[in-house]
Short mmCIF file of C-alpha atoms in Angstrom, two decimals:
data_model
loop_
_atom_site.label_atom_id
_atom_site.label_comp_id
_atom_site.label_asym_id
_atom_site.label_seq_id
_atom_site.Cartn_x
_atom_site.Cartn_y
_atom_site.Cartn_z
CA UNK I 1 111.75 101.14 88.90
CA UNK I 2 108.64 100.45 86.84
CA UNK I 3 110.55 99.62 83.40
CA UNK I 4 112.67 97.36 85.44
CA UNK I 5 109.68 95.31 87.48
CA UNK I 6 107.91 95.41 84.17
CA UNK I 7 110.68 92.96 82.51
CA UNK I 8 111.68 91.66 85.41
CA UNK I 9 107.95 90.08 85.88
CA UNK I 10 107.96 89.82 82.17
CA UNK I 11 110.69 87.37 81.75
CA UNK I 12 109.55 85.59 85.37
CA UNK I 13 106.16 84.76 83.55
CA UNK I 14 107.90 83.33 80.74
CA UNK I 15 110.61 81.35 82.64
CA UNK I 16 107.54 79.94 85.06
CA UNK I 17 105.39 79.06 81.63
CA UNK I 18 108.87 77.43 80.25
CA UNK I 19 109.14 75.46 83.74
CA UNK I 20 105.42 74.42 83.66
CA UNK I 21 106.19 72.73 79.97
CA UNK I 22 109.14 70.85 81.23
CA UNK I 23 108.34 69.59 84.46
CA UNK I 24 104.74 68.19 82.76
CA UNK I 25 107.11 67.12 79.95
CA UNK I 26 109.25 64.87 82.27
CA UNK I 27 106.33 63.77 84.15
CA UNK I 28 104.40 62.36 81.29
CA UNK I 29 107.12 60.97 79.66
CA UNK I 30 107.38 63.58 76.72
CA UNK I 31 103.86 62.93 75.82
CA UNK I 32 102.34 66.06 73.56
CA UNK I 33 99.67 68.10 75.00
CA UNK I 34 97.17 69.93 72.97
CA UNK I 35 97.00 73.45 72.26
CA UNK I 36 94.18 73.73 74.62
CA UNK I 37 95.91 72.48 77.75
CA UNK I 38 99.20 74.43 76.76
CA UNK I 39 96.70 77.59 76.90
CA UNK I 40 95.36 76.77 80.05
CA UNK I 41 98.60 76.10 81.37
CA UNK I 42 100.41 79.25 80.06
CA UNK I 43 97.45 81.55 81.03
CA UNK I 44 97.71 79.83 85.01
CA UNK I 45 101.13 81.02 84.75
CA UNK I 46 100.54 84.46 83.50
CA UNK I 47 97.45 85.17 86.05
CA UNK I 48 99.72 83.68 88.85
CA UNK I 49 102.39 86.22 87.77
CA UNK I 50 100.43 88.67 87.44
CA UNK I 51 99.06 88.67 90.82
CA UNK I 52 102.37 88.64 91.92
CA UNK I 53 103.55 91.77 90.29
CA UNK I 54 100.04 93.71 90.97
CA UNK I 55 100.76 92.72 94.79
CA UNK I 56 103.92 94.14 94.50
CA UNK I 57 103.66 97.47 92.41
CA UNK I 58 100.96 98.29 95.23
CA UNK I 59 103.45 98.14 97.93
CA UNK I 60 106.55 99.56 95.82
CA UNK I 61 108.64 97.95 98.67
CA UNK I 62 112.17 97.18 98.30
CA UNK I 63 112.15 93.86 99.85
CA UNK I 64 109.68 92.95 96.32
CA UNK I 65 112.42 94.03 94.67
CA UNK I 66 114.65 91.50 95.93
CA UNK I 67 112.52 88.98 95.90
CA UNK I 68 111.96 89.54 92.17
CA UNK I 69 115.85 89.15 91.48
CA UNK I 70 115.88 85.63 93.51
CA UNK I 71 112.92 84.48 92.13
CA UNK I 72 114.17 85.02 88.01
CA UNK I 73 117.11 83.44 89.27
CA UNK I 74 115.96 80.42 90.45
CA UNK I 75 113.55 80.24 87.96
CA UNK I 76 116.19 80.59 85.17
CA UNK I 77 118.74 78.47 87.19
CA UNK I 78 116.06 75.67 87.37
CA UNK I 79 115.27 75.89 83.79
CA UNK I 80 118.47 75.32 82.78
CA UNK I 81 119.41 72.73 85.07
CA UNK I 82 116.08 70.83 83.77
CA UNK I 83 117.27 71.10 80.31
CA UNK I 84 120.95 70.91 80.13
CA UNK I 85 122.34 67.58 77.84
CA UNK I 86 125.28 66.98 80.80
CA UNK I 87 123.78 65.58 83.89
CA UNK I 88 127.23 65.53 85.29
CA UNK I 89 127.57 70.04 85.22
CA UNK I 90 127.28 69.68 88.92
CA UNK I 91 130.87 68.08 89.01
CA UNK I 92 132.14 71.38 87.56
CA UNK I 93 130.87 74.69 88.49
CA UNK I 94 127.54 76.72 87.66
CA UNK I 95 129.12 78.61 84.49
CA UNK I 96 129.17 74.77 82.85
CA UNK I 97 125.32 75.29 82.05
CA UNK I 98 126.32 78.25 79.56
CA UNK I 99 128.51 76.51 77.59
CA UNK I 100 125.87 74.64 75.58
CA UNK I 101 124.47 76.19 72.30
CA UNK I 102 121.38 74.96 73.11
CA UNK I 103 118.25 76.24 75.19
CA UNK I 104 119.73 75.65 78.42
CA UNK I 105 122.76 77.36 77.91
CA UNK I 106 120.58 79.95 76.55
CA UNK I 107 118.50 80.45 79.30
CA UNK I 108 121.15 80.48 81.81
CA UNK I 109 123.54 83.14 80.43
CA UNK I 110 120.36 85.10 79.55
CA UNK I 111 119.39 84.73 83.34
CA UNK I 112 122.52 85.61 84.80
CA UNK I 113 122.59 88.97 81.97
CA UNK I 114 118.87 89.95 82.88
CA UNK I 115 119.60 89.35 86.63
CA UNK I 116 122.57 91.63 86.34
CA UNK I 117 121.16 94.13 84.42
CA UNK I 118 117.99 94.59 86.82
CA UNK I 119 120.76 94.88 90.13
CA UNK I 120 122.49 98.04 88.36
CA UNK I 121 118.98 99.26 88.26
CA UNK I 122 118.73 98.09 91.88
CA UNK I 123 121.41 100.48 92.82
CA UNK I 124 119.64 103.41 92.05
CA UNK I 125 116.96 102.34 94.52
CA UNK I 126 119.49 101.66 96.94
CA UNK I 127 121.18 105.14 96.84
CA UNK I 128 117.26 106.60 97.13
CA UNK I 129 116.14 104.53 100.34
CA UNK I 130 119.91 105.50 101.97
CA UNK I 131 119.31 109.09 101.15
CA UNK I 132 116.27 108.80 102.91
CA UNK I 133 117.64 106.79 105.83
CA UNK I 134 119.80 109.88 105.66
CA UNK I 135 117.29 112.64 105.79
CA UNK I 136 115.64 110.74 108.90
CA UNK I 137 118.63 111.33 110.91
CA UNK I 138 118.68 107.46 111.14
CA UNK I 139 122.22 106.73 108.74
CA UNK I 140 125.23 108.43 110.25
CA UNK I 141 126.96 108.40 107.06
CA UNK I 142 126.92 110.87 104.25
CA UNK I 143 129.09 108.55 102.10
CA UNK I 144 126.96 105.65 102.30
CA UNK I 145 124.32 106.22 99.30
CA UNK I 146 126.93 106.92 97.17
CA UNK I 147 129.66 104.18 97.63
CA UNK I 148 126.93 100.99 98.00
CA UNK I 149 125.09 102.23 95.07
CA UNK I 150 128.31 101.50 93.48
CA UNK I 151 129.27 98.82 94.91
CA UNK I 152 125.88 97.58 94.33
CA UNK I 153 126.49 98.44 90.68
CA UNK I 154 129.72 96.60 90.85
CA UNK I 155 127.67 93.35 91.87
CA UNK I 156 125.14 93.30 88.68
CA UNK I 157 127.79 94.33 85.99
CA UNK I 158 129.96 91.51 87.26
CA UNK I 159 127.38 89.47 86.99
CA UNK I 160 126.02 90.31 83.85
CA UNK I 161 129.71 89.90 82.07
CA UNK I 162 129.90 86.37 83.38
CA UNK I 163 126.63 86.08 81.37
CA UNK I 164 127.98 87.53 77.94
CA UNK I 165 131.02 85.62 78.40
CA UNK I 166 131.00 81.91 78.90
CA UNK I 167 133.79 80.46 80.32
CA UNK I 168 134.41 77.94 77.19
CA UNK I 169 135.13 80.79 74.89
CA UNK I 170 136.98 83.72 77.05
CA UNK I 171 138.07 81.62 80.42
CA UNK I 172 140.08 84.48 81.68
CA UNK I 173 137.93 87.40 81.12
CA UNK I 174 135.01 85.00 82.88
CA UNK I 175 137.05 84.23 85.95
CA UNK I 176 137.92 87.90 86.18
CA UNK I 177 133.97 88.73 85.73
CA UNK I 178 133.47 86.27 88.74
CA UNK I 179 136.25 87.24 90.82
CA UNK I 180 135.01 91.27 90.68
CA UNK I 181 131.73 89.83 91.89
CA UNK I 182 132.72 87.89 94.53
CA UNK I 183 135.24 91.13 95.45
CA UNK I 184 132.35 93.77 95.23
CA UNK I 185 130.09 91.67 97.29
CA UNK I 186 132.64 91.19 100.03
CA UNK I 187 133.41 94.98 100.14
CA UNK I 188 129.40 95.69 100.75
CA UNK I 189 129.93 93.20 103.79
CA UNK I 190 133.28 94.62 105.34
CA UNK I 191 132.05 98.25 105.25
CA UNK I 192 128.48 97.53 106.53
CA UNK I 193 129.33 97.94 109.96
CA UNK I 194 130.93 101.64 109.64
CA UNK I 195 129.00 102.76 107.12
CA UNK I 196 125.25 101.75 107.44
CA UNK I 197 125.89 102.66 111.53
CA UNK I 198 122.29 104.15 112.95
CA UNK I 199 120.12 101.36 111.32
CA UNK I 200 119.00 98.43 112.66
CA UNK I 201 121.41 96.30 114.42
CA UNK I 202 119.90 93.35 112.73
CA UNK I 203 122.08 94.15 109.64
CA UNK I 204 125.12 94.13 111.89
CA UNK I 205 124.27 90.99 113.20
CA UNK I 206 123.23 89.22 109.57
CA UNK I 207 126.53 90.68 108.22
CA UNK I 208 128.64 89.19 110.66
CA UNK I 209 127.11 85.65 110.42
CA UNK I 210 126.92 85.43 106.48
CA UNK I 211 131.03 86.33 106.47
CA UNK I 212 131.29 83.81 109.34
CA UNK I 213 129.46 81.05 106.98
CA UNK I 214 131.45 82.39 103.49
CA UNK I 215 134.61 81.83 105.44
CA UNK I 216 133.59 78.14 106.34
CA UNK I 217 132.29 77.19 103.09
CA UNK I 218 135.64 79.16 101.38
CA UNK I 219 137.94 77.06 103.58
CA UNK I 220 135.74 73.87 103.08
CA UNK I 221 136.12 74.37 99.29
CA UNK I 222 139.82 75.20 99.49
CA UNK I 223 139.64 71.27 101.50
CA UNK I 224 138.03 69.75 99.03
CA UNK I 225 134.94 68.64 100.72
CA UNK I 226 132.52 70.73 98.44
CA UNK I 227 133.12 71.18 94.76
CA UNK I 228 132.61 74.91 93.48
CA UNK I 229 129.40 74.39 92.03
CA UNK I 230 128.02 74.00 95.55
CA UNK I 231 130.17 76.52 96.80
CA UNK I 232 128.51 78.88 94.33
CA UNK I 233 125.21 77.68 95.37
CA UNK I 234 125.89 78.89 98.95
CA UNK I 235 127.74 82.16 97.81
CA UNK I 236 124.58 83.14 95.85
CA UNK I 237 121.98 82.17 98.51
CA UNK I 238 124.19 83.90 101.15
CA UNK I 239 124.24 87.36 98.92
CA UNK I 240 120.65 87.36 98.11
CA UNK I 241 119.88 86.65 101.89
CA UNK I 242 122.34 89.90 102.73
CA UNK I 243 120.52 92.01 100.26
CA UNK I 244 116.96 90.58 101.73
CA UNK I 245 117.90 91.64 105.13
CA UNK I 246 119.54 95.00 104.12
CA UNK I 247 115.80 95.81 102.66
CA UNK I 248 113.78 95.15 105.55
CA UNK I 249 116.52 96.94 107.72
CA UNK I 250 116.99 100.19 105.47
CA UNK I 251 113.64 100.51 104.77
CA UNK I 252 112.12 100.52 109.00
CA UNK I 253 111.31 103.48 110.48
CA UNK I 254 109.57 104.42 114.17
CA UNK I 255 106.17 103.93 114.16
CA UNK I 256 104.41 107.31 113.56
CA UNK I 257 102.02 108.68 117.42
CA UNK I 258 98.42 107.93 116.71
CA UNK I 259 95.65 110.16 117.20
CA UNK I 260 94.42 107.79 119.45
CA UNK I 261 97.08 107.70 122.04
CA UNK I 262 97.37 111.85 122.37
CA UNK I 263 96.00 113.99 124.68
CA UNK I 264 92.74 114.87 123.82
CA UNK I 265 92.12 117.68 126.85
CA UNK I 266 92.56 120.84 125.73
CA UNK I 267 95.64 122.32 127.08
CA UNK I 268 94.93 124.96 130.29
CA UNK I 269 97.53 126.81 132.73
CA UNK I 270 100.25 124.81 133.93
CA UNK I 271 99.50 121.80 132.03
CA UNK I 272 100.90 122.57 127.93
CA UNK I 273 100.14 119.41 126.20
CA UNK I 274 100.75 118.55 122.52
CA UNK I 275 100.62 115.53 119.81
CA UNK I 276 103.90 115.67 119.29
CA UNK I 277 105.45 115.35 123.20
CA UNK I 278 103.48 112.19 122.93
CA UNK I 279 106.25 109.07 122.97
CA UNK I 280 106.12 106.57 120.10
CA UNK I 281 106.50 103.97 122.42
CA UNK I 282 106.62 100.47 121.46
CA UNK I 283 103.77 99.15 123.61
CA UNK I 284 100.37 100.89 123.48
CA UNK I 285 100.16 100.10 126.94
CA UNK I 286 103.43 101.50 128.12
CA UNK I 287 101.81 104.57 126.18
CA UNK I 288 98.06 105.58 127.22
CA UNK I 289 100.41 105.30 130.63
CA UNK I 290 102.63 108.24 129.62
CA UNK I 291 100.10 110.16 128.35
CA UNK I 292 97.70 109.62 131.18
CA UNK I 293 99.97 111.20 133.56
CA UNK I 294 100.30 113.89 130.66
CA UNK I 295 96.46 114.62 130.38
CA UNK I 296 95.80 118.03 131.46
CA UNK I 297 92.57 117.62 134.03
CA UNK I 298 89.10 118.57 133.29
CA UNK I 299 87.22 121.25 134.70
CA UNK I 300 84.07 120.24 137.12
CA UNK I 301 81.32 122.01 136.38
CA UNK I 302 79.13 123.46 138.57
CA UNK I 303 75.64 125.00 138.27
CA UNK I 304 74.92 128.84 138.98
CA UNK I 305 72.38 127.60 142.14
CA UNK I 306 75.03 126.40 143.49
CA UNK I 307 77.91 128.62 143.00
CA UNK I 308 75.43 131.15 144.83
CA UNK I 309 74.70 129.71 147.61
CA UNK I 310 78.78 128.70 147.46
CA UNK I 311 79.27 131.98 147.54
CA UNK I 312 76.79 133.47 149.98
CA UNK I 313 77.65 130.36 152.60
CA UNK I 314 81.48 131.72 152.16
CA UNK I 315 80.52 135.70 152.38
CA UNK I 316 79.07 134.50 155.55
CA UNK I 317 81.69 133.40 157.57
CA UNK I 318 84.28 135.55 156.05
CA UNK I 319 82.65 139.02 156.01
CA UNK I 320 82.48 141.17 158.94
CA UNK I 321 78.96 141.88 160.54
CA UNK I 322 77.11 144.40 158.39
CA UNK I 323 77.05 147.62 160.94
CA UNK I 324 75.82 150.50 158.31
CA UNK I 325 72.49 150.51 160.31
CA UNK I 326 74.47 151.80 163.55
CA UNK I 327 76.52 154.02 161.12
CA UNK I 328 73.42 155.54 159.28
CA UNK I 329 72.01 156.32 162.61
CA UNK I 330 75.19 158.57 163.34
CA UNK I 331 74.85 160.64 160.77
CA UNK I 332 74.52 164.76 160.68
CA UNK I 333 70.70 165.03 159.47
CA UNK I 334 69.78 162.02 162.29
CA UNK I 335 71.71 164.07 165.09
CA UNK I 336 70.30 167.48 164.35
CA UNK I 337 66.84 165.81 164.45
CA UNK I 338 67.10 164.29 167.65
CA UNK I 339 68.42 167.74 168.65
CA UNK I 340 65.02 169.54 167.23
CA UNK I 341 62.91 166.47 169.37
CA UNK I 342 64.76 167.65 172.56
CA UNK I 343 63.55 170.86 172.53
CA UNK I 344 60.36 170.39 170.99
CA UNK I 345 59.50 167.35 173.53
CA UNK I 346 58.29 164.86 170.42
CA UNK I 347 60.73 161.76 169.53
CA UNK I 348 61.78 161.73 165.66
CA UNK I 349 60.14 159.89 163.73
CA UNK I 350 62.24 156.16 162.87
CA UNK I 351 59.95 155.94 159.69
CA UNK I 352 62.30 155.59 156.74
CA UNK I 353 61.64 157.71 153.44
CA UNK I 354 61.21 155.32 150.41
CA UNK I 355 63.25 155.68 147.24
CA UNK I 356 60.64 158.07 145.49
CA UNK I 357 60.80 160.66 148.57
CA UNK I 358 64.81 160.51 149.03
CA UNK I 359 64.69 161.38 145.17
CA UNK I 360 62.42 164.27 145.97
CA UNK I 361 64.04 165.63 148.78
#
């Protein structure tokens, strides 16, 4: 991936200095610029690309990836449209730019062989992120990595033939080049919705409409309403739209439960909580809701003072009247007392020994 966005943003700076030249060419009516201004001018381009491609080695997304591909496309496509010596190549087809031995028909097949090159390297990265998909439990398929990798494959070799062979020298084996494109790219579409099943229905959805529109612009072109250079147009801005959306769609994943909407109680009796019972639901509201109802409830703490006198208030109504003072007065040493007091005529004495003289006695 990094050899591949490292000449992929190479040749993008050079194709956007190249553009820069031409359009200030055409606009100043071939007028020469000095070597200062053609520095300035290149090094705008190379800072401007290079914030580009530090933007998106950051992310490492795969929807930068795609974007890279269309944009040395377009850039390529537009530098050899500016340049070409037949105004009339639109009359044609695309391939018509390549057939010049000059630097438009240079910088067109070189596009269309760099662009194809850089999707086989794509594939790889597509088989990774569907792996992935596939570890998550979220792609249903275990076949899927492996057969749009090469299908994916089959889309940038394709391509990159067309590129080594124009269609004025080997007009067969360039037609066949196309057609395995066009046949590759229409087997990624039939087989996304069985295959790709458990990602976003999005990529359904886009699928369906982009073979919908390549059916009307294939049956307009069979009419003759649109030549085949705009029917390539639309082919190409229909694939690189698929691919666009197939990114974004393989790539989402649910959002991860923050720390911020889990229980932060501590779990007690009757009342388990943990992080990861937590919903990821999609509205933050929907989910301090959930775990509200969750959220294990707090102790109230109460002072000693007061669990005393709690306590005592309770021991009060619920206990029994003490009685041990009728009970102590029953027993054998108090009878045999009042017994001696009988017969000696003196009452006993009701004067209770202390702790010292029990000890004693």
């Amino acid at each position: 991936d990094a050899v591949a966005a490292g000449v992929a943003h190479a040749l993008i700076s050079g194709l956007l200095v190249a553009l820069t030249f031409i359009l200030l060419s055409e606009l100043s009516g071939g007028a020469s610029v000095s070597a200062l201004q053609a520095t300035a001018v290149g090094g705008a381009s190379v800072a401007v690309v290079s914030v580009i491609a530090a933007v998106a080695a950051s992310r490492n997304e795969t929807i930068h990836a795609v974007g890279m591909l269309m944009a040395l496309t377009v850039l390529g496509s537009l530098a050899s449209i500016l340049t070409t010596p037949d105004p009339n190549w639109w009359q044609l087809h695309f391939s018509q730019l390549g057939t010049f031995p000059q630097f438009s028909g240079y910088v067109f097949n070189g596009t269309l062989i760099a662009t194809g090159s850089l999707i086989v390297a794509f594939s790889f990265r597509v088989r990774r992120v569907l792996l992935g998909a596939r570890a998550q439990s979220r792609l249903r398929s275990a076949r899927a990595p492996r057969i749009y990798a090469v299908l994916v494959a089959g889309v940038g070799s394709h391509m990159a033939l067309v590129g080594f062979i124009p269609v004025n020298q080997q007009q067969f084996l360039h037609d066949r080049a196309a057609t395995g494109m066009t046949l590759s790219f229409a087997a990624l579409l039939i087989l996304t919705p069985w295959l790709l099943r458990g990602l976003p229905s999005r990529l359904t959805r886009a699928t369906g409409l982009i073979a919908v529109i390549l059916l009307i612009g294939a049956t307009v072109f069979i009419q003759g309403v649109i030549n085949l250079a705009a029917f390539e147009i639309l082919a190409f801005a229909l694939m690189f739209s698929w691919i666009g959306v197939f990114a974004t769609c393989v790539e989402s994943s649910e959002k991860p439960v923050s720390l911020a909407t889990a229980p932060s109680a501590s779990p007690t009796r009757g009342h388990l909580t943990s992080v990861t019972d937590a919903p990821s639901s999609r509205s933050s509201a929907a989910g301090r809701r959930h775990v509200a109802k969750r959220r294990a409830h707090r102790p109230v703490v109460v002072s000693r003072r007061a669990r005393r006198v709690a306590s005592a208030g309770s021991a009060a109504r619920v206990l029994p009247p003490d009685n041990r003072r009728e009970a102590n007065s029953l027993r054998p040493s108090r009878v045999s007392g009042l017994r001696r007091s009988d017969r000696s005529g003196r009452r006993p004495s009701t004067h209770r020994p202390s702790g010292g003289s029990r000890a004693a006695l």
